[in-house]
């Protein structure tokens, strides 16, 4: 992915937003089918990919973990080769890191990674970039503070990569054992990105933050419930926290939130997470249009 790719997606996503507002959608993908393969739970990613494809005029088939042949022990590559026969675009969510990369070796049609374990979540990162641009008006000269489970939270890994095309500073606020993986830190360093790690969301960090990107402690990635409970509730953002930041600061979260952001934040202009969620559909429309060559 290049900076130019990011900007192309954002430009097409803006057009998709206008298209939906004016006409609800179009029919460039009439008679096309997308396979939405979700082998791990999802609300927003699955339904926004689904809605995005439908709004471009296509139809969607859905494969879910509990009701598919993966339950019978079928390999991922066989499942993907199968759905490839019936569809034009493939979307895959999988609990294992590297699953999308593996599947891509076996299929020839466009395959979109909708989240692979604790690895990456590229379409989320693109919709986050779209949101930051829409909320702040620019992507350069910003301080982004990522808070929560930065080790297992895949969205922050992908977001850091895309932000590194711009002049940004990154704060990583996490318990020491859930800090940003060294591989990401090294990569950011090699791109000249200034990074700062902290266990506390201090007033000083809040005061310089333009985007407060809050994440959930990823319960499903812990070895035991006991281990998870050690970290649950470690950072809670409420209205009083937000008020300590700049008025222009935006609070984002890939959702679902499970107690990290109190509901008293929801009515503040700083709360961008519901707009972020809506942007998911426009951005995924853009991604689909670009991979199918129908963006123009
Ligand atoms: N929905 C996001 C993801 O699939 C964030 C999360 O689950 O915490 O990674």
Short mmCIF file of C-alpha atoms and ligand atoms in Angstrom, two decimals:
data_model
loop_
_atom_site.label_atom_id
_atom_site.label_comp_id
_atom_site.label_asym_id
_atom_site.label_seq_id
_atom_site.Cartn_x
_atom_site.Cartn_y
_atom_site.Cartn_z
CA UNK A 1 0.00 0.00 0.00
CA UNK A 2 1.29 3.44 -0.91
CA UNK A 3 0.27 6.92 0.16
CA UNK A 4 -1.25 7.33 -3.29
CA UNK A 5 -3.39 4.21 -2.74
CA UNK A 6 -4.67 5.65 0.54
CA UNK A 7 -5.57 8.95 -1.08
CA UNK A 8 -7.32 7.17 -3.93
CA UNK A 9 -9.47 5.19 -1.49
CA UNK A 10 -10.34 8.35 0.46
CA UNK A 11 -11.30 10.23 -2.69
CA UNK A 12 -13.53 7.39 -3.92
CA UNK A 13 -15.05 7.01 -0.42
CA UNK A 14 -16.07 10.69 -0.51
CA UNK A 15 -17.78 10.12 -3.83
CA UNK A 16 -19.53 7.05 -2.41
CA UNK A 17 -20.81 9.12 0.50
CA UNK A 18 -22.32 11.62 -1.94
CA UNK A 19 -23.73 8.84 -4.09
CA UNK A 20 -25.50 7.23 -1.12
CA UNK A 21 -26.88 10.60 0.02
CA UNK A 22 -28.19 11.45 -3.45
CA UNK A 23 -29.38 8.14 -4.86
CA UNK A 24 -28.76 5.40 -2.29
CA UNK A 25 -26.36 3.62 -4.62
CA UNK A 26 -25.86 2.51 -8.22
CA UNK A 27 -25.81 -0.67 -10.27
CA UNK A 28 -22.21 -1.02 -11.47
CA UNK A 29 -22.01 -4.45 -9.85
CA UNK A 30 -25.31 -5.72 -11.20
CA UNK A 31 -25.18 -9.56 -11.43
CA UNK A 32 -21.92 -9.66 -9.44
CA UNK A 33 -21.64 -11.66 -6.25
CA UNK A 34 -19.45 -11.14 -3.19
CA UNK A 35 -18.71 -13.94 -0.73
CA UNK A 36 -18.60 -12.67 2.84
CA UNK A 37 -16.66 -15.37 4.70
CA UNK A 38 -16.78 -14.63 8.44
CA UNK A 39 -15.16 -17.33 10.53
CA UNK A 40 -15.03 -15.09 13.62
CA UNK A 41 -17.80 -12.85 15.08
CA UNK A 42 -18.46 -9.46 13.50
CA UNK A 43 -21.26 -6.89 13.44
CA UNK A 44 -19.96 -3.80 11.66
CA UNK A 45 -17.39 -5.24 9.28
CA UNK A 46 -19.66 -8.02 8.02
CA UNK A 47 -22.76 -5.88 7.64
CA UNK A 48 -20.99 -2.87 6.15
CA UNK A 49 -19.21 -5.00 3.53
CA UNK A 50 -22.59 -6.57 2.80
CA UNK A 51 -24.37 -3.21 2.56
CA UNK A 52 -21.52 -1.75 0.49
CA UNK A 53 -21.74 -4.48 -2.14
CA UNK A 54 -25.54 -4.26 -2.29
CA UNK A 55 -25.42 -0.47 -2.69
CA UNK A 56 -23.18 -0.96 -5.72
CA UNK A 57 -25.84 -3.21 -7.21
CA UNK A 58 -24.47 -6.68 -6.40
CA UNK A 59 -25.59 -9.57 -4.25
CA UNK A 60 -23.88 -11.21 -1.30
CA UNK A 61 -23.49 -14.78 -0.08
CA UNK A 62 -22.50 -15.22 3.55
CA UNK A 63 -20.48 -18.04 5.08
CA UNK A 64 -20.30 -18.22 8.85
CA UNK A 65 -18.25 -20.37 11.14
CA UNK A 66 -21.05 -22.18 12.95
CA UNK A 67 -22.92 -23.28 9.82
CA UNK A 68 -20.16 -23.94 7.25
CA UNK A 69 -18.01 -26.96 6.38
CA UNK A 70 -15.14 -25.50 8.39
CA UNK A 71 -17.06 -27.09 11.26
CA UNK A 72 -16.53 -30.46 9.53
CA UNK A 73 -12.80 -29.84 9.40
CA UNK A 74 -12.44 -28.38 5.90
CA UNK A 75 -9.24 -26.42 5.34
CA UNK A 76 -9.38 -22.67 4.77
CA UNK A 77 -7.90 -23.03 1.29
CA UNK A 78 -10.60 -25.49 0.25
CA UNK A 79 -13.39 -23.30 1.64
CA UNK A 80 -11.99 -20.27 -0.18
CA UNK A 81 -11.46 -22.15 -3.46
CA UNK A 82 -15.06 -23.24 -3.21
CA UNK A 83 -16.60 -19.80 -2.65
CA UNK A 84 -14.36 -18.40 -5.37
CA UNK A 85 -16.27 -20.53 -7.88
CA UNK A 86 -19.52 -18.78 -6.98
CA UNK A 87 -18.41 -15.19 -6.54
CA UNK A 88 -16.44 -12.27 -7.98
CA UNK A 89 -15.01 -10.77 -4.78
CA UNK A 90 -14.06 -12.53 -1.53
CA UNK A 91 -14.01 -11.04 1.96
CA UNK A 92 -12.41 -13.05 4.76
CA UNK A 93 -12.46 -12.63 8.54
CA UNK A 94 -10.52 -15.32 10.38
CA UNK A 95 -9.28 -15.86 13.96
CA UNK A 96 -5.70 -16.65 12.88
CA UNK A 97 -3.02 -14.14 11.99
CA UNK A 98 -1.90 -14.61 8.39
CA UNK A 99 -5.10 -16.36 7.27
CA UNK A 100 -5.87 -13.85 4.52
CA UNK A 101 -2.33 -14.08 3.20
CA UNK A 102 -2.57 -17.85 3.10
CA UNK A 103 -5.97 -17.80 1.37
CA UNK A 104 -4.70 -15.30 -1.19
CA UNK A 105 -2.20 -17.89 -2.41
CA UNK A 106 -5.03 -20.16 -3.44
CA UNK A 107 -7.53 -17.81 -5.06
CA UNK A 108 -7.27 -15.59 -8.13
CA UNK A 109 -10.19 -13.27 -7.49
CA UNK A 110 -9.85 -10.15 -5.32
CA UNK A 111 -9.64 -11.13 -1.66
CA UNK A 112 -10.13 -8.53 1.06
CA UNK A 113 -8.76 -9.13 4.56
CA UNK A 114 -11.56 -8.27 7.01
CA UNK A 115 -9.41 -8.99 10.07
CA UNK A 116 -6.97 -11.85 10.69
CA UNK A 117 -6.58 -12.70 14.37
CA UNK A 118 -4.31 -10.26 16.17
CA UNK A 119 -2.69 -9.35 12.83
CA UNK A 120 -4.21 -6.69 10.64
CA UNK A 121 -7.52 -5.03 9.81
CA UNK A 122 -6.75 -2.96 6.71
CA UNK A 123 -10.28 -1.91 5.73
CA UNK A 124 -10.81 -0.60 9.28
CA UNK A 125 -7.58 1.39 8.99
CA UNK A 126 -8.77 2.93 5.72
CA UNK A 127 -12.10 3.94 7.21
CA UNK A 128 -10.23 5.35 10.18
CA UNK A 129 -8.07 7.44 7.84
CA UNK A 130 -11.23 8.62 6.06
CA UNK A 131 -12.74 9.54 9.43
CA UNK A 132 -9.66 11.42 10.65
CA UNK A 133 -9.52 13.35 7.38
CA UNK A 134 -13.21 14.22 7.55
CA UNK A 135 -13.11 15.19 11.21
CA UNK A 136 -9.89 17.22 11.24
CA UNK A 137 -9.61 18.27 7.59
CA UNK A 138 -6.04 17.00 7.26
CA UNK A 139 -3.81 14.00 8.01
CA UNK A 140 -0.48 15.77 8.47
CA UNK A 141 0.80 17.37 11.67
CA UNK A 142 -1.38 15.40 14.05
CA UNK A 143 -0.83 13.54 17.29
CA UNK A 144 -2.67 10.24 17.50
CA UNK A 145 -2.91 8.55 20.90
CA UNK A 146 -3.76 4.86 20.79
CA UNK A 147 -5.15 3.50 24.05
CA UNK A 148 -5.90 -0.01 25.30
CA UNK A 149 -4.86 -3.41 23.98
CA UNK A 150 -2.27 -2.49 21.38
CA UNK A 151 -0.76 -5.97 21.35
CA UNK A 152 -3.80 -8.00 20.27
CA UNK A 153 -5.87 -5.16 18.80
CA UNK A 154 -5.32 -5.55 15.06
CA UNK A 155 -6.87 -2.22 14.06
CA UNK A 156 -4.05 -0.19 15.59
CA UNK A 157 -1.40 -2.22 13.75
CA UNK A 158 -2.95 -1.40 10.39
CA UNK A 159 -3.74 2.20 11.33
CA UNK A 160 -0.15 2.89 12.41
CA UNK A 161 1.08 1.67 9.03
CA UNK A 162 -1.24 3.98 7.09
CA UNK A 163 -0.58 6.97 9.37
CA UNK A 164 3.15 6.56 8.78
CA UNK A 165 2.72 7.99 5.26
CA UNK A 166 1.98 11.31 6.95
CA UNK A 167 3.69 13.64 9.37
CA UNK A 168 2.21 12.24 12.58
CA UNK A 169 3.29 11.54 16.13
CA UNK A 170 2.05 8.39 17.85
CA UNK A 171 1.46 7.86 21.57
CA UNK A 172 0.92 4.28 22.70
CA UNK A 173 -0.95 4.10 26.03
CA UNK A 174 -1.17 0.48 27.21
CA UNK A 175 -0.21 -1.81 30.07
CA UNK A 176 3.43 -2.88 29.50
CA UNK A 177 2.40 -6.41 28.51
CA UNK A 178 -0.16 -5.16 25.97
CA UNK A 179 2.07 -2.59 24.27
CA UNK A 180 2.39 -2.12 20.52
CA UNK A 181 4.29 -5.07 18.99
CA UNK A 182 8.00 -4.45 18.41
CA UNK A 183 7.60 -5.23 14.69
CA UNK A 184 5.23 -2.26 14.28
CA UNK A 185 7.39 0.02 16.46
CA UNK A 186 10.49 -0.83 14.41
CA UNK A 187 8.65 -0.26 11.17
CA UNK A 188 7.42 3.15 12.33
CA UNK A 189 10.92 4.02 13.46
CA UNK A 190 12.39 3.16 10.08
CA UNK A 191 9.86 5.57 8.55
CA UNK A 192 10.92 8.35 10.90
CA UNK A 193 7.71 8.40 12.95
CA UNK A 194 8.06 9.78 16.49
CA UNK A 195 6.58 7.36 19.03
CA UNK A 196 6.04 7.51 22.77
CA UNK A 197 4.99 4.69 25.09
CA UNK A 198 3.16 5.19 28.38
CA UNK A 199 1.17 3.12 30.84
CA UNK A 200 -0.93 6.11 31.88
CA UNK A 201 -3.15 8.40 29.88
CA UNK A 202 -1.69 11.50 31.47
CA UNK A 203 -3.09 15.04 31.24
CA UNK A 204 0.00 16.01 29.24
CA UNK A 205 -0.67 13.31 26.65
CA UNK A 206 -4.35 14.24 26.49
CA UNK A 207 -3.53 17.92 26.02
CA UNK A 208 -1.46 17.31 22.88
CA UNK A 209 -3.75 14.68 21.34
CA UNK A 210 -5.70 15.32 18.12
CA UNK A 211 -7.13 11.81 17.83
CA UNK A 212 -7.77 9.64 20.89
CA UNK A 213 -8.08 6.15 19.39
CA UNK A 214 -9.52 3.88 22.08
CA UNK A 215 -9.54 0.08 21.78
CA UNK A 216 -11.10 -2.85 23.59
CA UNK A 217 -9.05 -5.34 25.60
CA UNK A 218 -9.28 -8.31 23.21
CA UNK A 219 -10.79 -10.88 25.56
CA UNK A 220 -10.78 -13.69 22.97
CA UNK A 221 -6.99 -13.54 22.52
CA UNK A 222 -6.09 -14.19 26.17
CA UNK A 223 -5.03 -17.64 27.38
CA UNK A 224 -7.50 -17.51 30.28
CA UNK A 225 -10.39 -15.46 31.60
CA UNK A 226 -8.29 -14.73 34.69
CA UNK A 227 -5.57 -13.17 32.55
CA UNK A 228 -8.15 -11.01 30.72
CA UNK A 229 -9.72 -9.81 33.97
CA UNK A 230 -6.36 -8.35 35.02
CA UNK A 231 -6.69 -5.77 32.25
CA UNK A 232 -10.43 -5.30 31.87
CA UNK A 233 -11.40 -1.72 32.72
CA UNK A 234 -7.82 -0.50 32.87
CA UNK A 235 -8.65 2.63 30.81
CA UNK A 236 -12.08 4.22 30.93
CA UNK A 237 -12.75 7.40 28.97
CA UNK A 238 -15.60 9.54 30.25
CA UNK A 239 -16.77 13.08 29.60
CA UNK A 240 -14.38 14.49 32.21
CA UNK A 241 -11.42 12.82 30.43
CA UNK A 242 -12.49 14.24 27.06
CA UNK A 243 -12.91 17.72 28.55
CA UNK A 244 -9.22 17.73 29.50
CA UNK A 245 -8.29 17.50 25.81
CA UNK A 246 -8.43 20.12 23.07
CA UNK A 247 -11.90 21.09 21.90
CA UNK A 248 -10.94 19.86 18.44
CA UNK A 249 -9.79 16.46 19.74
CA UNK A 250 -11.74 13.53 18.31
CA UNK A 251 -12.45 10.26 20.13
CA UNK A 252 -12.49 7.20 17.90
CA UNK A 253 -13.03 3.49 18.58
CA UNK A 254 -13.32 0.61 16.08
CA UNK A 255 -16.14 -0.79 18.26
CA UNK A 256 -17.55 -2.80 19.93
CA UNK A 257 -16.90 -0.88 23.13
CA UNK A 258 -17.24 -2.88 26.29
CA UNK A 259 -16.90 -0.21 28.93
CA UNK A 260 -13.85 1.73 27.61
CA UNK A 261 -15.93 4.78 26.64
CA UNK A 262 -18.75 5.88 28.91
CA UNK A 263 -22.05 6.87 27.36
CA UNK A 264 -21.72 10.43 28.69
CA UNK A 265 -19.16 10.95 25.88
CA UNK A 266 -21.66 10.08 23.13
CA UNK A 267 -23.34 13.48 22.90
CA UNK A 268 -20.10 15.45 22.73
CA UNK A 269 -18.93 16.76 19.34
CA UNK A 270 -15.62 15.04 20.11
CA UNK A 271 -17.30 11.62 19.92
CA UNK A 272 -16.53 10.50 16.38
CA UNK A 273 -17.02 6.76 16.80
CA UNK A 274 -20.55 6.55 15.40
CA UNK A 275 -19.57 8.66 12.39
CA UNK A 276 -16.53 6.38 12.05
CA UNK A 277 -18.87 3.39 11.94
CA UNK A 278 -20.99 4.99 9.20
CA UNK A 279 -17.84 5.83 7.24
CA UNK A 280 -17.11 2.10 7.17
CA UNK A 281 -19.75 1.54 4.54
CA UNK A 282 -18.54 4.34 2.22
CA UNK A 283 -14.94 3.23 2.56
CA UNK A 284 -15.81 -0.39 1.86
CA UNK A 285 -17.83 0.69 -1.18
CA UNK A 286 -14.67 2.45 -2.36
CA UNK A 287 -12.47 -0.60 -1.73
CA UNK A 288 -14.89 -2.87 -3.59
CA UNK A 289 -15.21 -0.44 -6.51
CA UNK A 290 -11.42 -0.17 -6.76
CA UNK A 291 -10.74 -3.92 -6.66
CA UNK A 292 -13.45 -4.57 -9.26
CA UNK A 293 -12.31 -1.76 -11.55
CA UNK A 294 -15.65 0.03 -11.28
CA UNK A 295 -14.57 3.14 -9.37
CA UNK A 296 -14.84 5.43 -12.40
N1 LIG B 1 -14.14 -4.66 15.46
C1 LIG B 1 -12.70 -4.52 15.57
C2 LIG B 1 -12.01 -5.77 15.07
O1 LIG B 1 -12.64 -6.63 14.50
C3 LIG B 1 -12.28 -4.12 16.93
C4 LIG B 1 -12.55 -5.08 18.05
O2 LIG B 1 -13.14 -6.15 17.83
O3 LIG B 1 -12.16 -4.76 19.18
O4 LIG B 1 -10.81 -5.86 15.22
#
